[in-house]
């Protein structure tokens, strides 16, 4: 086994979990010259996919035993069991255990012994984007944090790993497990997922209930959202104001605060407090352990909403929205062009 003071590129990294983030991290690390093995359930879909991608694949326990750094990238609710059964008995003292989200460590679902570096590298984007940006020569910004530094090299290990997945190209921000976890959950619940989707659905309902066509309501409240998000993503409020009409700007500035007002912010503060006190974590862990009945019922109701039915029909008329179909169309066009010039 290599020394804990050896640069990470000369050590062995075990990626446990080969889903969205796991696959992206593993491929990017390998392309950056790191020594990567995969830990996955034997003969499961992830095991087979990792093997097809050319990795050495073994079960999580063996992967942990062979590694200098273990990246635990299974879903949050699966991590405590994987840690107890595969990592805790096998990861050698002085090695590092890395997370891409601090949930389980911060809320005490995983309580690592004081013999390993406990670090975090959290890309600010889904796995597919982490991989796509890396392949394009760019990178998704990453948060890095140290919960426990046994080797004296914990931060360096986290930074090296972040470099390996392309995160340094987009920028690294040093944080803590608490800050990453609490802000990530808040963003998901109050803005990015819960907030935005509820705003879209309520807007759609308001227009339809007023007698407007569902298809028109869909375009106004769902479809065109991407146009605004892209402007915000590329250049913040300034670029959005630059590219929308003065009428839209005036409506934004005078009506927006009437929709999202001080009462909304007060409820956001309540949600943040529930996150900080661990109330949300306890609720979610309890729901998962009890069989996810409420979660499944809420999700099913969400997916049966009329906006989904209308959207499915409209998106079928726009095949270019599908990345696979866009890629096929581009390949077909390139083939036709090559044949025409041959």
Coordinates of C-alpha atoms in Angstrom, one line a residue:
X1 CA 0.0 0.0 0.0
X2 CA 1.3 3.5 -0.9
X3 CA 2.2 6.0 1.7
X4 CA -0.4 8.5 2.9
X5 CA 2.1 11.3 2.0
X6 CA 2.4 10.1 -1.6
X7 CA 0.6 12.4 -4.1
X8 CA -2.9 11.2 -4.8
X9 CA -2.1 10.6 -8.5
X10 CA 0.3 7.8 -7.3
X11 CA -2.3 6.3 -5.0
X12 CA -5.3 4.1 -5.7
X13 CA -8.8 5.6 -5.7
X14 CA -11.8 3.4 -5.2
X15 CA -15.1 4.9 -6.4
X16 CA -18.0 3.1 -4.7
X17 CA -21.2 3.6 -6.6
X18 CA -21.3 3.9 -10.4
X19 CA -24.3 6.1 -10.9
X20 CA -24.5 9.7 -12.2
X21 CA -21.7 11.2 -10.1
X22 CA -19.7 7.9 -9.6
X23 CA -19.3 7.3 -13.3
X24 CA -18.5 10.9 -14.1
X25 CA -15.8 11.1 -11.3
X26 CA -14.3 7.7 -12.3
X27 CA -14.0 8.5 -16.0
X28 CA -12.6 12.0 -15.4
X29 CA -10.1 10.8 -12.8
X30 CA -8.9 8.0 -15.2
X31 CA -8.6 10.5 -18.1
X32 CA -6.5 12.7 -15.7
X33 CA -4.1 9.9 -15.1
X34 CA -5.3 8.6 -11.7
X35 CA -5.4 5.0 -10.7
X36 CA -9.1 4.1 -10.3
X37 CA -11.0 1.0 -9.4
X38 CA -14.8 0.6 -9.0
X39 CA -16.7 -0.9 -6.1
X40 CA -20.1 -2.1 -7.0
X41 CA -22.6 -4.9 -6.2
X42 CA -21.3 -8.0 -8.1
X43 CA -23.0 -8.6 -11.5
X44 CA -25.5 -5.7 -10.9
X45 CA -26.1 -3.1 -13.7
X46 CA -23.5 -0.7 -12.3
X47 CA -21.0 -3.5 -12.0
X48 CA -21.5 -4.4 -15.7
X49 CA -21.5 -0.8 -16.9
X50 CA -18.2 -0.1 -15.1
X51 CA -16.6 -3.2 -16.6
X52 CA -17.9 -2.2 -20.0
X53 CA -16.2 1.2 -19.5
X54 CA -12.9 -0.7 -19.0
X55 CA -12.5 -0.4 -15.2
X56 CA -11.3 -3.0 -12.8
X57 CA -14.5 -3.7 -10.8
X58 CA -14.8 -5.6 -7.5
X59 CA -17.3 -5.6 -4.6
X60 CA -17.3 -2.5 -2.3
X61 CA -15.4 -4.3 0.6
X62 CA -12.5 -5.4 -1.6
X63 CA -12.4 -2.0 -3.3
X64 CA -12.1 -0.3 0.1
X65 CA -9.4 -2.7 1.3
X66 CA -7.3 -1.9 -1.8
X67 CA -7.7 1.8 -1.8
X68 CA -5.8 4.8 -0.4
X69 CA -8.9 7.0 -1.0
X70 CA -12.5 5.8 -1.1
X71 CA -15.0 8.0 -2.8
X72 CA -18.4 7.0 -1.4
X73 CA -20.8 8.0 -4.2
X74 CA -23.9 5.8 -3.7
X75 CA -27.2 7.6 -3.0
X76 CA -27.4 9.3 0.4
X77 CA -29.8 6.8 2.0
X78 CA -27.6 3.8 1.0
X79 CA -24.4 5.2 2.3
X80 CA -24.7 4.3 6.0
X81 CA -25.1 0.6 5.2
X82 CA -22.3 0.6 2.7
X83 CA -20.1 2.3 5.2
X84 CA -20.8 -0.1 8.0
X85 CA -20.6 -3.3 5.9
X86 CA -17.9 -2.6 3.4
X87 CA -15.8 0.5 4.3
X88 CA -15.5 0.5 8.1
X89 CA -14.0 -3.0 8.4
X90 CA -11.7 -2.7 5.4
X91 CA -10.4 0.9 5.0
X92 CA -6.9 1.0 6.4
X93 CA -5.9 3.7 8.9
X94 CA -4.5 6.8 7.3
X95 CA -6.5 6.4 4.2
X96 CA -9.1 9.0 3.1
X97 CA -12.9 8.7 2.8
X98 CA -14.4 11.2 0.4
X99 CA -18.0 12.3 0.0
X100 CA -19.7 14.4 -2.7
X101 CA -22.4 15.6 -0.3
X102 CA -22.0 16.1 3.5
X103 CA -25.5 14.9 4.5
X104 CA -24.6 11.7 6.3
X105 CA -21.5 13.0 8.1
X106 CA -23.0 16.3 9.1
X107 CA -26.2 14.7 10.4
X108 CA -24.5 11.8 12.2
X109 CA -25.8 9.0 10.0
X110 CA -22.2 8.0 9.4
X111 CA -19.8 8.4 12.4
X112 CA -16.3 7.7 11.1
X113 CA -13.5 6.7 13.5
X114 CA -10.6 9.1 14.0
X115 CA -8.2 7.1 11.9
X116 CA -9.1 8.4 8.4
X117 CA -9.1 11.7 6.5
X118 CA -12.8 12.6 6.0
X119 CA -13.1 15.0 3.0
X120 CA -15.6 16.4 0.6
X121 CA -15.5 17.3 -3.0
X122 CA -19.0 18.5 -4.2
X123 CA -19.3 19.5 -7.9
X124 CA -22.0 22.1 -8.3
X125 CA -23.8 20.2 -11.0
X126 CA -25.1 16.7 -11.9
X127 CA -22.8 13.9 -13.0
X128 CA -23.6 14.2 -16.7
X129 CA -22.6 17.8 -16.6
X130 CA -19.4 17.0 -14.7
X131 CA -18.4 14.6 -17.5
X132 CA -19.6 16.7 -20.4
X133 CA -17.8 19.8 -19.2
X134 CA -14.6 17.8 -18.6
X135 CA -14.6 16.4 -22.1
X136 CA -15.1 19.9 -23.5
X137 CA -12.0 21.1 -21.7
X138 CA -14.0 23.0 -19.1
X139 CA -15.0 22.1 -15.5
X140 CA -17.8 22.3 -13.0
X141 CA -16.9 24.3 -10.0
X142 CA -16.4 22.3 -6.8
X143 CA -16.8 22.9 -3.1
X144 CA -14.0 21.2 -1.0
X145 CA -14.0 20.6 2.7
X146 CA -12.2 18.7 5.5
X147 CA -14.1 17.1 8.4
X148 CA -11.2 15.2 9.8
X149 CA -7.5 15.4 9.0
X150 CA -5.5 12.5 10.3
X151 CA -2.7 12.4 7.7
X152 CA -2.0 16.1 7.6
X153 CA -2.7 16.0 3.9
X154 CA -6.5 15.9 3.9
X155 CA -7.1 19.3 2.2
X156 CA -4.4 18.5 -0.4
X157 CA -6.1 15.1 -1.1
X158 CA -9.4 16.8 -1.6
X159 CA -7.9 19.5 -3.9
X160 CA -6.0 16.8 -6.0
X161 CA -9.2 14.9 -6.4
X162 CA -11.1 18.0 -7.4
X163 CA -8.4 18.7 -10.0
X164 CA -8.7 15.2 -11.3
X165 CA -12.5 15.5 -12.0
X166 CA -12.0 18.9 -13.7
X167 CA -13.3 21.0 -10.8
X168 CA -10.3 23.3 -10.6
X169 CA -11.0 24.5 -14.2
X170 CA -14.3 26.0 -12.9
X171 CA -12.9 27.0 -9.6
X172 CA -12.6 25.5 -6.1
X173 CA -14.2 27.0 -3.0
X174 CA -13.1 25.8 0.5
X175 CA -16.1 25.3 2.8
X176 CA -17.2 23.0 5.6
X177 CA -19.4 19.9 5.7
X178 CA -22.1 21.9 7.5
X179 CA -22.1 24.8 5.0
X180 CA -22.2 22.6 1.9
X181 CA -24.9 20.3 3.3
X182 CA -27.2 23.0 4.7
X183 CA -27.0 25.4 1.7
X184 CA -27.4 22.5 -0.8
X185 CA -30.5 21.3 0.9
X186 CA -31.9 24.8 1.2
X187 CA -31.2 25.5 -2.5
X188 CA -33.0 22.3 -3.6
X189 CA -36.0 22.8 -1.4
X190 CA -36.6 26.6 -1.5
X191 CA -35.4 27.6 -4.9
X192 CA -34.0 25.1 -7.5
X193 CA -36.4 22.2 -7.2
X194 CA -39.2 22.9 -4.7
X195 CA -39.5 26.6 -5.3
X196 CA -39.2 26.7 -9.1
X197 CA -41.4 23.8 -9.8
X198 CA -44.2 25.0 -7.5
X199 CA -44.0 28.4 -9.1
X200 CA -44.2 26.9 -12.6
X201 CA -47.2 24.6 -11.6
X202 CA -49.1 27.4 -9.9
X203 CA -48.6 29.7 -12.8
X204 CA -49.8 27.0 -15.2
X205 CA -52.9 26.4 -13.1
X206 CA -53.7 30.1 -12.8
X207 CA -53.8 30.5 -16.6
X208 CA -55.7 27.3 -17.3
X209 CA -58.3 28.1 -14.6
X210 CA -58.7 31.5 -16.2
X211 CA -59.7 29.8 -19.5
X212 CA -56.4 30.0 -21.4
X213 CA -55.3 27.0 -23.5
X214 CA -53.1 24.5 -21.5
X215 CA -50.6 24.4 -24.4
X216 CA -50.1 28.1 -24.3
X217 CA -49.9 28.1 -20.5
X218 CA -47.2 25.4 -20.7
X219 CA -45.1 27.4 -23.1
X220 CA -45.4 30.5 -21.0
X221 CA -44.7 28.9 -17.6
X222 CA -42.5 25.9 -18.3
X223 CA -41.0 25.8 -21.8
X224 CA -39.7 29.4 -21.8
X225 CA -38.2 29.1 -18.3
X226 CA -35.0 27.6 -19.9
X227 CA -34.5 30.8 -21.9
X228 CA -34.4 32.9 -18.7
X229 CA -32.4 30.4 -16.7
X230 CA -29.7 30.3 -19.5
X231 CA -29.4 34.1 -19.4
X232 CA -29.1 34.1 -15.6
X233 CA -26.6 31.3 -15.8
X234 CA -24.5 33.0 -18.4
X235 CA -24.5 36.5 -17.0
X236 CA -26.7 37.0 -14.0
X237 CA -29.4 39.6 -13.7
X238 CA -27.5 42.0 -16.0
X239 CA -27.6 39.6 -19.0
X240 CA -31.3 38.8 -18.4
X241 CA -32.2 42.5 -18.4
X242 CA -30.1 43.0 -21.5
X243 CA -31.9 40.4 -23.5
X244 CA -35.6 40.7 -22.4
X245 CA -37.9 43.5 -23.4
X246 CA -38.5 46.7 -21.4
X247 CA -42.0 45.5 -20.9
X248 CA -40.7 42.3 -19.4
X249 CA -38.2 44.2 -17.3
X250 CA -40.9 46.5 -15.9
X251 CA -43.2 43.6 -15.1
X252 CA -40.3 41.8 -13.4
X253 CA -39.3 44.7 -11.3
X254 CA -42.9 45.7 -10.2
X255 CA -44.8 42.4 -10.0
X256 CA -42.1 39.9 -9.1
X257 CA -41.8 41.2 -5.5
X258 CA -45.6 40.8 -5.2
X259 CA -45.3 37.0 -5.9
X260 CA -42.2 36.3 -3.9
X261 CA -42.5 38.7 -1.0
X262 CA -41.5 39.0 2.7
X263 CA -43.8 36.2 3.7
X264 CA -42.1 33.9 1.2
X265 CA -38.7 34.8 2.7
X266 CA -40.0 34.2 6.2
X267 CA -41.1 30.7 5.1
X268 CA -37.7 30.2 3.5
X269 CA -36.1 31.0 6.9
X270 CA -38.3 28.4 8.5
X271 CA -37.2 25.8 6.0
X272 CA -33.6 26.7 6.6
X273 CA -34.0 26.4 10.3
X274 CA -35.6 22.9 9.8
X275 CA -32.5 22.0 7.8
X276 CA -30.0 23.4 10.4
X277 CA -31.6 21.7 13.4
X278 CA -31.7 18.3 11.6
X279 CA -35.5 18.2 11.5
X280 CA -35.5 17.6 7.7
X281 CA -32.8 15.0 8.0
X282 CA -34.7 13.1 10.7
X283 CA -37.9 13.3 8.7
X284 CA -36.3 12.1 5.5
X285 CA -34.3 9.3 7.1
X286 CA -37.5 8.1 8.9
X287 CA -39.5 8.2 5.7
X288 CA -36.8 6.1 3.9
X289 CA -36.6 3.6 6.7
X290 CA -40.4 3.2 6.9
X291 CA -40.7 2.3 3.2
X292 CA -41.0 5.7 1.4
X293 CA -44.8 5.5 1.1
X294 CA -45.4 9.2 1.5
X295 CA -42.5 10.0 -0.8
X296 CA -43.8 7.7 -3.5
X297 CA -47.4 9.1 -3.2
X298 CA -46.2 12.7 -3.5
X299 CA -44.0 11.9 -6.4
X300 CA -46.7 10.0 -8.2
X301 CA -49.1 13.0 -7.8
X302 CA -46.5 15.4 -9.0
X303 CA -45.9 13.3 -12.2
X304 CA -49.7 13.0 -12.9
X305 CA -50.3 16.8 -12.9
X306 CA -51.9 18.1 -16.1
X307 CA -48.8 20.1 -16.9
X308 CA -46.9 16.9 -17.3
X309 CA -49.5 15.4 -19.7
X310 CA -49.5 18.6 -21.8
X311 CA -45.8 18.9 -21.8
X312 CA -45.2 15.3 -22.9
X313 CA -47.4 15.9 -26.0
X314 CA -45.7 19.2 -26.8
X315 CA -42.2 17.9 -26.3
X316 CA -43.0 15.0 -28.7
X317 CA -43.3 17.6 -31.4
X318 CA -39.8 19.0 -30.6
X319 CA -37.4 16.1 -30.9
X320 CA -34.5 18.4 -30.9
X321 CA -35.0 18.8 -27.1
X322 CA -33.8 15.2 -26.7
X323 CA -30.0 15.2 -26.4
X324 CA -29.8 11.7 -28.0
X325 CA -31.9 12.8 -30.9
X326 CA -29.9 16.0 -31.3
X327 CA -26.7 14.0 -31.5
X328 CA -28.2 11.6 -34.1
X329 CA -29.4 14.5 -36.2
X330 CA -25.9 16.1 -36.1
X331 CA -24.3 12.8 -37.0
X332 CA -26.7 12.3 -39.9
X333 CA -26.0 15.8 -41.2
X334 CA -22.3 15.3 -41.0
X335 CA -22.6 12.0 -42.9
X336 CA -24.7 13.6 -45.6
X337 CA -22.2 16.5 -45.9
X338 CA -19.3 14.1 -46.2
X339 CA -21.1 12.0 -48.8
X340 CA -21.9 15.2 -50.8
X341 CA -18.3 16.3 -50.9
X342 CA -16.8 12.9 -51.6

